[in-house]
Amino acid sequence: MTVTDYEKVDVAIIGAGPAGLAAAVELREQGVDRVLVIEREAVAGGIPRHCAHPPFGLREYGRILTGPAYAQRNVLAAQRAGVVIRVGHTVTRLGPQGGIELVSPDGISRIQARRVLVATGVRETPRSARLIGGDRPVGVINTGALQAYLYLQRLKPFERPLIVGSELVSLSSLLSCRRAGIAPVAMIERNSRVTARWPLSLFPRLCGVPLHLGAELLAVHGSGRVESASVRMADGSLRHFECDGVLLTGCFVPESSLMRMSGLDIDPMSGGPVIDQYGRCSDPAYFAAGNLLRPVETAGWSYREGRKVASLIARDLLGELPQAGPAIRVACRGPLKLCVPQRLTPSALAGLEHLQLRVNTACSGLLVVRADGREIWSDVRACLPERRLLIALSRLRIPQGTRSLEVDFVGY
């Protein structure tokens, strides 16, 4: 294969996780002919194939599945629908109007798609971005690496790690450790409360793993591999944990580097692409769905979002979506750290159902939406960090001619 190879498809989907595969199936069911899924990994299925535990798939398939079983069901559904899945291919550039370039072991190729859906998901923040000091020994990894070691390579990266974080994925990593016979020395969380929902927050103690809140990892020590970690505790004291590994969990960021390098608009608050209520990006040939939009949602939410955006892409191919013109900008204030979508195209045609919000800190009070400074909706809400906070778009009566919406918490 050479750089001159050129292929035309109706819709190219980048990413073979729950959002991408669900979108592919929906497009085929909507009558879209040539649907191509591009996946850089050697196996399709996304992150769930690394998670050898339930629950996955209850709403999608009516039964509780492990992550690998759920991923396999998604892949089989796409293949049965007539979707072409191309693994081991990495997209290197998103060109104007759906022209994309990719590389594989066979060389460089180009694809011209009428529409492109980007569903590349999220990644965990690495050690370098967390500004953790100390030595650079072997044994500091994130959850994705842990699951790859355990479930794909059948290796144990450590025996007695320190787990950093208390999100849902942190509890998943603790479960993975237990299944592999790994005994964490402790779990630490820098905030004053556990991020995961109760009663899941009880899980570390049920496993006999000490949980320390208000504790921050300062440095990792070791010659060759991890030997200990220095942690500042809630009372300000310094404590040294003897361990042979450090597991950094959560702190997700969208995997949006491809879109950023290709010149598509990126929201500085979410870190993902700027979209309208139809999932449409700044170049209207490109759409986005799944955890690329905001870190982080469940596999089931991403699956349903992928199907929804795919149905809108199918309508766009028929010319039924409104033209992407001047849009209403959506901004968030106060403790709100992100909002998706970030712009609304004036239209009576329904798209995504909600404004999706996240907060930086625990807060409660009056959640207010203003149109050009005038209040149009409010409700009393309470929310914790990394929790889903939704405002139904159908509830907002946006005056004609509005140029911007502002969402804010009052009295938090």
Coordinates of C-alpha atoms in Angstrom, one line a residue:
M1 CA 0.0 0.0 0.0
T2 CA 1.3 3.5 -0.9
V3 CA 0.4 7.0 0.0
T4 CA -1.5 7.3 -3.3
D5 CA -4.1 4.7 -2.2
Y6 CA -7.5 6.3 -1.8
E7 CA -10.8 4.9 -0.5
K8 CA -14.2 6.5 -0.4
V9 CA -16.8 5.6 2.4
D10 CA -20.0 7.2 3.6
V11 CA -19.0 7.3 7.3
A12 CA -15.6 6.7 8.9
I13 CA -15.6 6.1 12.6
I14 CA -12.3 6.5 14.5
G15 CA -12.3 4.3 17.6
A16 CA -13.8 0.9 18.1
G17 CA -15.0 1.3 21.7
P18 CA -18.6 1.2 22.9
A19 CA -19.5 4.6 21.3
G20 CA -17.9 3.9 18.0
L21 CA -19.2 0.3 17.5
A22 CA -22.7 1.3 18.6
A23 CA -22.7 4.2 16.2
A24 CA -21.6 1.9 13.4
V25 CA -24.5 -0.5 14.0
E26 CA -27.0 2.4 14.2
L27 CA -25.7 3.8 10.9
R28 CA -26.2 0.5 9.1
E29 CA -29.7 0.1 10.6
Q30 CA -30.4 3.6 9.3
G31 CA -29.5 2.4 5.8
V32 CA -26.0 4.0 5.5
D33 CA -24.1 1.7 3.1
R34 CA -20.3 2.1 3.5
V35 CA -19.4 2.3 7.2
L36 CA -15.8 1.9 8.2
V37 CA -14.5 1.6 11.8
I38 CA -10.8 2.4 12.3
E39 CA -9.0 1.2 15.4
R40 CA -5.3 1.6 16.3
E41 CA -5.2 -1.4 18.6
A42 CA -4.8 -4.9 17.3
V43 CA -8.2 -5.9 18.7
A44 CA -11.5 -4.0 18.6
G45 CA -13.7 -3.4 21.6
G46 CA -12.2 -0.5 23.5
I47 CA -11.4 -0.3 27.2
P48 CA -14.1 -2.8 28.3
R49 CA -12.0 -5.7 26.9
H50 CA -9.5 -4.9 29.6
C51 CA -12.1 -5.0 32.4
A52 CA -12.6 -8.7 33.4
H53 CA -15.5 -7.9 35.8
P54 CA -19.2 -7.0 35.6
P55 CA -21.4 -5.1 35.3
F56 CA -21.6 -4.3 31.6
G57 CA -24.4 -4.6 29.0
L58 CA -27.6 -4.7 31.1
R59 CA -29.4 -2.0 29.2
E60 CA -27.8 -2.8 25.9
Y61 CA -28.3 -6.6 25.9
G62 CA -30.6 -7.3 28.9
R63 CA -27.9 -9.2 30.8
I64 CA -24.9 -8.5 33.0
L65 CA -21.6 -9.2 31.2
T66 CA -18.0 -8.9 32.0
G67 CA -16.0 -6.3 30.1
P68 CA -14.5 -8.7 27.6
A69 CA -17.8 -10.4 26.9
Y70 CA -19.5 -7.0 26.4
A71 CA -16.7 -5.8 24.0
Q72 CA -17.1 -9.0 22.0
R73 CA -20.8 -8.6 21.8
N74 CA -20.4 -5.1 20.5
V75 CA -17.8 -6.2 17.9
L76 CA -20.0 -9.1 16.7
A77 CA -23.1 -6.8 16.4
A78 CA -21.1 -4.5 14.2
Q79 CA -19.8 -7.3 12.0
R80 CA -23.3 -8.8 11.6
A81 CA -24.6 -5.4 10.6
G82 CA -22.0 -5.3 7.7
V83 CA -19.6 -2.9 9.3
V84 CA -16.0 -3.0 8.1
I85 CA -13.6 -2.9 11.1
R86 CA -10.0 -2.1 10.4
V87 CA -7.6 -2.8 13.3
G88 CA -4.0 -1.9 13.6
H89 CA -4.6 1.4 11.7
T90 CA -3.8 4.8 13.2
V91 CA -5.3 8.0 11.9
T92 CA -2.6 10.7 11.7
R93 CA -4.5 13.6 10.2
L94 CA -8.1 14.9 9.9
G95 CA -8.3 16.9 6.8
P96 CA -11.0 19.4 5.7
Q97 CA -14.4 18.0 4.7
G98 CA -13.7 14.4 5.8
G99 CA -10.4 13.6 4.2
I100 CA -8.3 11.6 6.6
E101 CA -4.9 10.0 6.5
L102 CA -3.8 6.9 8.3
V103 CA -0.9 4.5 8.7
S104 CA -0.7 0.8 9.2
P105 CA 2.0 -1.9 8.9
D106 CA 1.2 -1.8 5.1
G107 CA 2.0 1.9 4.8
I108 CA 0.1 5.1 4.4
S109 CA -3.4 5.4 3.1
R110 CA -6.1 8.1 2.6
I111 CA -9.8 7.9 3.0
Q112 CA -12.4 10.3 1.9
A113 CA -15.6 10.1 4.0
R114 CA -18.8 12.0 3.6
R115 CA -18.9 12.2 7.4
V116 CA -16.5 11.2 10.2
L117 CA -17.3 10.3 13.7
V118 CA -14.4 10.6 16.2
A119 CA -14.9 8.4 19.3
T120 CA -11.4 8.1 20.6
G121 CA -12.4 8.1 24.3
V122 CA -10.2 9.2 27.3
R123 CA -6.9 8.5 28.9
E124 CA -5.7 8.8 32.5
T125 CA -3.4 11.6 33.5
P126 CA 0.2 10.3 33.6
R127 CA 2.6 10.9 36.4
S128 CA 4.4 13.7 34.6
A129 CA 1.2 15.8 34.4
R130 CA 0.4 15.1 38.1
L131 CA 3.7 16.8 39.1
I132 CA 4.7 13.9 41.4
G133 CA 8.3 14.2 42.6
G134 CA 11.0 11.7 43.6
D135 CA 12.8 8.9 41.7
R136 CA 11.8 7.3 38.5
P137 CA 11.7 3.6 39.4
V138 CA 9.8 0.8 37.6
G139 CA 6.3 0.2 39.0
V140 CA 4.4 3.5 38.6
I141 CA 1.5 2.7 36.2
N142 CA -2.1 3.7 35.6
T143 CA -5.2 1.6 35.5
G144 CA -5.1 0.9 31.8
A145 CA -1.6 -0.5 32.1
L146 CA -2.6 -2.6 35.1
Q147 CA -5.5 -4.2 33.2
A148 CA -3.4 -4.8 30.1
Y149 CA -0.7 -6.5 32.3
L150 CA -3.3 -8.7 34.1
Y151 CA -5.8 -9.5 31.4
L152 CA -3.9 -9.4 28.2
Q153 CA -0.3 -10.3 29.1
R154 CA -1.1 -12.4 32.2
L155 CA 1.5 -10.6 34.3
K156 CA 1.5 -9.1 37.8
P157 CA 3.3 -5.7 37.7
F158 CA 3.6 -5.6 41.5
E159 CA 2.5 -7.3 44.8
R160 CA 1.9 -4.5 47.3
P161 CA 1.0 -1.2 45.5
L162 CA -0.3 2.1 46.8
I163 CA -3.5 3.1 45.0
V164 CA -4.0 6.8 44.2
G165 CA -7.5 8.0 43.7
S166 CA -11.1 7.0 44.7
E167 CA -13.1 7.2 41.4
L168 CA -15.1 4.3 40.1
V169 CA -12.1 3.2 38.1
S170 CA -10.1 3.2 41.3
L171 CA -12.4 0.7 42.8
S172 CA -12.3 -1.3 39.6
S173 CA -8.5 -1.5 39.9
L174 CA -8.9 -2.6 43.4
L175 CA -11.1 -5.5 42.3
S176 CA -8.6 -6.4 39.6
C177 CA -5.9 -6.5 42.2
R178 CA -7.9 -8.8 44.4
R179 CA -8.6 -11.2 41.5
A180 CA -4.9 -11.3 40.7
G181 CA -3.8 -11.9 44.3
I182 CA -2.3 -8.4 44.6
A183 CA -2.6 -6.8 48.1
P184 CA -2.6 -3.0 48.0
V185 CA -1.0 -1.4 51.1
A186 CA -3.5 1.5 51.0
M187 CA -5.7 3.7 48.9
I188 CA -5.3 7.5 49.1
E189 CA -7.6 10.4 48.0
R190 CA -6.5 14.0 48.1
N191 CA -10.1 15.3 48.6
S192 CA -12.0 15.1 51.9
R193 CA -14.5 12.5 50.6
V194 CA -14.5 9.5 48.2
T195 CA -15.3 10.4 44.6
A196 CA -17.2 7.2 43.8
R197 CA -20.8 6.9 44.9
W198 CA -21.9 5.4 48.2
P199 CA -22.1 2.4 48.9
L200 CA -19.2 1.7 46.5
S201 CA -17.1 3.9 48.6
L202 CA -17.2 1.2 51.3
F203 CA -15.5 -1.3 49.0
P204 CA -11.8 -0.6 50.0
R205 CA -12.6 -1.1 53.7
L206 CA -14.5 -4.3 52.9
C207 CA -11.4 -5.5 51.1
G208 CA -9.2 -4.7 54.2
V209 CA -7.4 -1.9 52.4
P210 CA -6.9 1.3 54.5
L211 CA -8.5 4.4 52.9
H212 CA -6.9 7.7 53.7
L213 CA -8.8 10.9 52.7
G214 CA -7.2 14.3 52.4
A215 CA -4.0 12.5 51.5
E216 CA -1.7 13.6 48.6
L217 CA 1.1 11.7 47.0
L218 CA 4.2 13.9 47.0
A219 CA 7.1 11.6 45.9
V220 CA 8.0 8.1 44.8
H221 CA 11.2 6.5 46.0
G222 CA 13.2 3.5 44.7
S223 CA 16.3 2.3 43.1
G224 CA 15.4 0.1 40.1
R225 CA 11.8 -0.3 41.1
V226 CA 9.4 1.3 43.6
E227 CA 10.4 0.9 47.3
S228 CA 8.2 3.5 49.0
A229 CA 6.0 6.6 48.6
S230 CA 5.8 9.8 50.6
V231 CA 2.3 11.1 51.3
R232 CA 1.1 14.2 53.0
M233 CA -1.8 13.2 55.2
A234 CA -4.9 15.2 56.1
D235 CA -3.4 16.6 59.3
G236 CA -0.3 17.9 57.4
S237 CA 2.0 15.2 58.6
L238 CA 4.3 13.3 56.2
R239 CA 4.0 9.5 56.0
H240 CA 6.1 7.0 54.1
F241 CA 4.3 3.9 52.7
E242 CA 6.5 0.9 52.0
C243 CA 5.3 -0.5 48.6
D244 CA 6.5 -2.1 45.4
G245 CA 4.3 -0.1 43.1
V246 CA 2.2 3.0 42.7
L247 CA -1.1 2.8 40.8
L248 CA -2.4 6.1 39.5
T249 CA -6.1 5.9 38.8
G250 CA -8.6 8.3 37.3
C251 CA -8.1 12.0 36.5
F252 CA -9.2 11.3 33.0
V253 CA -8.7 13.7 30.1
P254 CA -10.2 13.3 26.6
E255 CA -8.0 11.7 23.9
S256 CA -8.3 14.8 21.7
S257 CA -4.8 15.2 20.4
L258 CA -5.7 14.1 16.9
M259 CA -8.5 16.7 16.7
R260 CA -6.2 19.4 18.3
M261 CA -3.4 18.8 15.7
S262 CA -5.9 18.8 12.9
G263 CA -7.2 22.3 13.7
L264 CA -10.7 21.4 15.0
D265 CA -12.0 23.7 17.8
I266 CA -11.2 22.3 21.3
D267 CA -13.0 23.4 24.4
P268 CA -10.4 24.5 27.0
M269 CA -12.7 23.5 29.9
S270 CA -13.6 19.9 28.9
G271 CA -10.4 19.3 26.9
G272 CA -12.6 17.7 24.2
P273 CA -14.0 19.0 20.9
V274 CA -16.5 21.9 20.7
I275 CA -19.8 20.4 19.4
D276 CA -23.4 21.5 18.9
Q277 CA -26.4 19.6 20.1
Y278 CA -26.1 17.3 17.1
G279 CA -22.5 16.2 18.0
R280 CA -21.2 18.3 15.1
C281 CA -17.7 19.8 15.3
S282 CA -16.3 23.1 14.0
D283 CA -15.9 21.4 10.6
P284 CA -19.4 20.1 9.9
A285 CA -18.1 16.9 8.2
Y286 CA -16.8 15.8 11.7
F287 CA -18.9 14.6 14.6
A288 CA -17.9 13.4 18.1
A289 CA -19.4 11.1 20.7
G290 CA -18.5 9.1 23.8
N291 CA -15.9 9.9 26.5
L292 CA -14.0 12.1 24.1
L293 CA -16.6 14.7 24.9
R294 CA -16.1 14.9 28.6
P295 CA -14.3 12.7 31.2
V296 CA -15.8 10.5 32.1
E297 CA -19.0 8.5 31.6
T298 CA -19.9 4.8 31.7
A299 CA -19.6 2.4 28.8
G300 CA -23.4 2.2 28.6
W301 CA -23.8 6.0 28.4
S302 CA -21.1 6.1 25.7
Y303 CA -22.9 3.3 23.8
R304 CA -26.2 5.2 23.9
E305 CA -24.6 8.5 23.0
G306 CA -22.8 6.8 20.0
R307 CA -26.2 5.5 18.7
K308 CA -27.8 8.9 19.1
V309 CA -25.1 10.8 17.3
A310 CA -25.1 8.2 14.6
S311 CA -28.8 8.7 14.0
L312 CA -28.1 12.4 13.6
I313 CA -25.3 11.7 11.1
A314 CA -27.7 9.6 9.1
R315 CA -30.1 12.5 9.0
D316 CA -27.3 14.8 8.0
L317 CA -26.4 12.6 5.1
L318 CA -30.0 13.1 3.9
G319 CA -29.7 16.9 4.3
E320 CA -32.1 17.0 7.3
L321 CA -29.9 18.7 9.8
P322 CA -29.9 22.5 9.9
Q323 CA -26.9 24.3 8.4
A324 CA -24.0 24.9 10.8
G325 CA -24.1 28.7 11.0
P326 CA -24.1 31.2 13.8
A327 CA -24.6 29.3 17.0
I328 CA -25.6 30.1 20.6
R329 CA -22.5 29.9 22.8
V330 CA -22.8 28.0 26.1
A331 CA -20.5 29.0 29.0
C332 CA -20.4 27.8 32.6
R333 CA -19.4 29.8 35.7
G334 CA -18.5 29.3 39.3
P335 CA -17.9 25.7 40.4
L336 CA -18.9 24.3 37.0
K337 CA -15.8 23.1 35.2
L338 CA -17.3 22.0 31.8
C339 CA -20.5 21.9 29.8
V340 CA -21.3 19.7 26.7
P341 CA -22.5 20.8 24.1
Q342 CA -20.7 24.1 24.0
R343 CA -22.9 25.7 21.3
L344 CA -26.5 25.3 20.2
T345 CA -27.6 25.6 16.6
P346 CA -31.0 27.3 16.5
S347 CA -33.4 24.7 15.3
A348 CA -36.6 22.8 16.3
L349 CA -34.9 19.5 15.5
A350 CA -34.0 17.6 18.6
G351 CA -30.5 16.4 19.1
L352 CA -28.7 15.4 22.3
E353 CA -31.2 15.6 25.1
H354 CA -29.2 17.4 27.8
L355 CA -26.6 20.0 28.7
Q356 CA -24.0 17.8 30.5
L357 CA -22.2 19.5 33.3
R358 CA -19.5 18.7 35.9
V359 CA -18.4 20.6 39.0
N360 CA -14.9 21.1 40.5
T361 CA -16.1 20.9 44.1
A362 CA -19.0 19.7 46.1
C363 CA -21.8 22.3 45.9
S364 CA -25.5 22.8 46.3
G365 CA -27.7 25.7 45.6
L366 CA -29.7 27.2 42.7
L367 CA -28.5 26.1 39.3
V368 CA -29.4 28.9 36.9
V369 CA -29.4 29.3 33.1
R370 CA -29.4 32.8 31.6
A371 CA -29.9 33.8 28.0
D372 CA -27.9 37.0 27.2
G373 CA -28.0 37.8 31.0
R374 CA -31.7 37.1 31.5
E375 CA -32.7 34.1 33.6
I376 CA -34.7 31.5 31.7
W377 CA -34.5 28.4 33.9
S378 CA -33.5 27.5 37.5
D379 CA -33.6 24.5 39.8
V380 CA -32.2 23.6 43.2
R381 CA -29.4 21.0 42.7
A382 CA -26.6 19.4 44.7
C383 CA -23.7 17.7 43.1
L384 CA -20.2 16.2 43.8
P385 CA -17.1 16.2 41.6
E386 CA -17.1 13.8 38.7
R387 CA -20.9 13.2 39.0
R388 CA -23.3 13.5 36.1
L389 CA -25.2 16.8 36.3
L390 CA -27.9 17.3 33.5
I391 CA -30.2 20.0 32.3
A392 CA -32.8 18.9 29.8
L393 CA -32.6 21.0 26.7
S394 CA -36.3 20.6 26.2
R395 CA -36.9 22.6 29.5
L396 CA -35.0 25.6 28.2
R397 CA -37.2 28.3 26.5
I398 CA -34.4 30.1 24.7
P399 CA -35.6 33.4 23.2
Q400 CA -35.2 33.9 19.5
G401 CA -32.0 35.9 18.7
T402 CA -30.1 34.7 21.8
R403 CA -26.4 34.8 21.3
S404 CA -25.1 33.2 24.5
L405 CA -26.2 31.0 27.4
E406 CA -24.6 31.1 30.8
V407 CA -25.0 28.3 33.4
D408 CA -24.0 29.0 37.0
F409 CA -24.5 27.8 40.6
V410 CA -25.8 30.5 42.9
G411 CA -25.3 30.2 46.7
Y412 CA -23.0 27.1 46.5

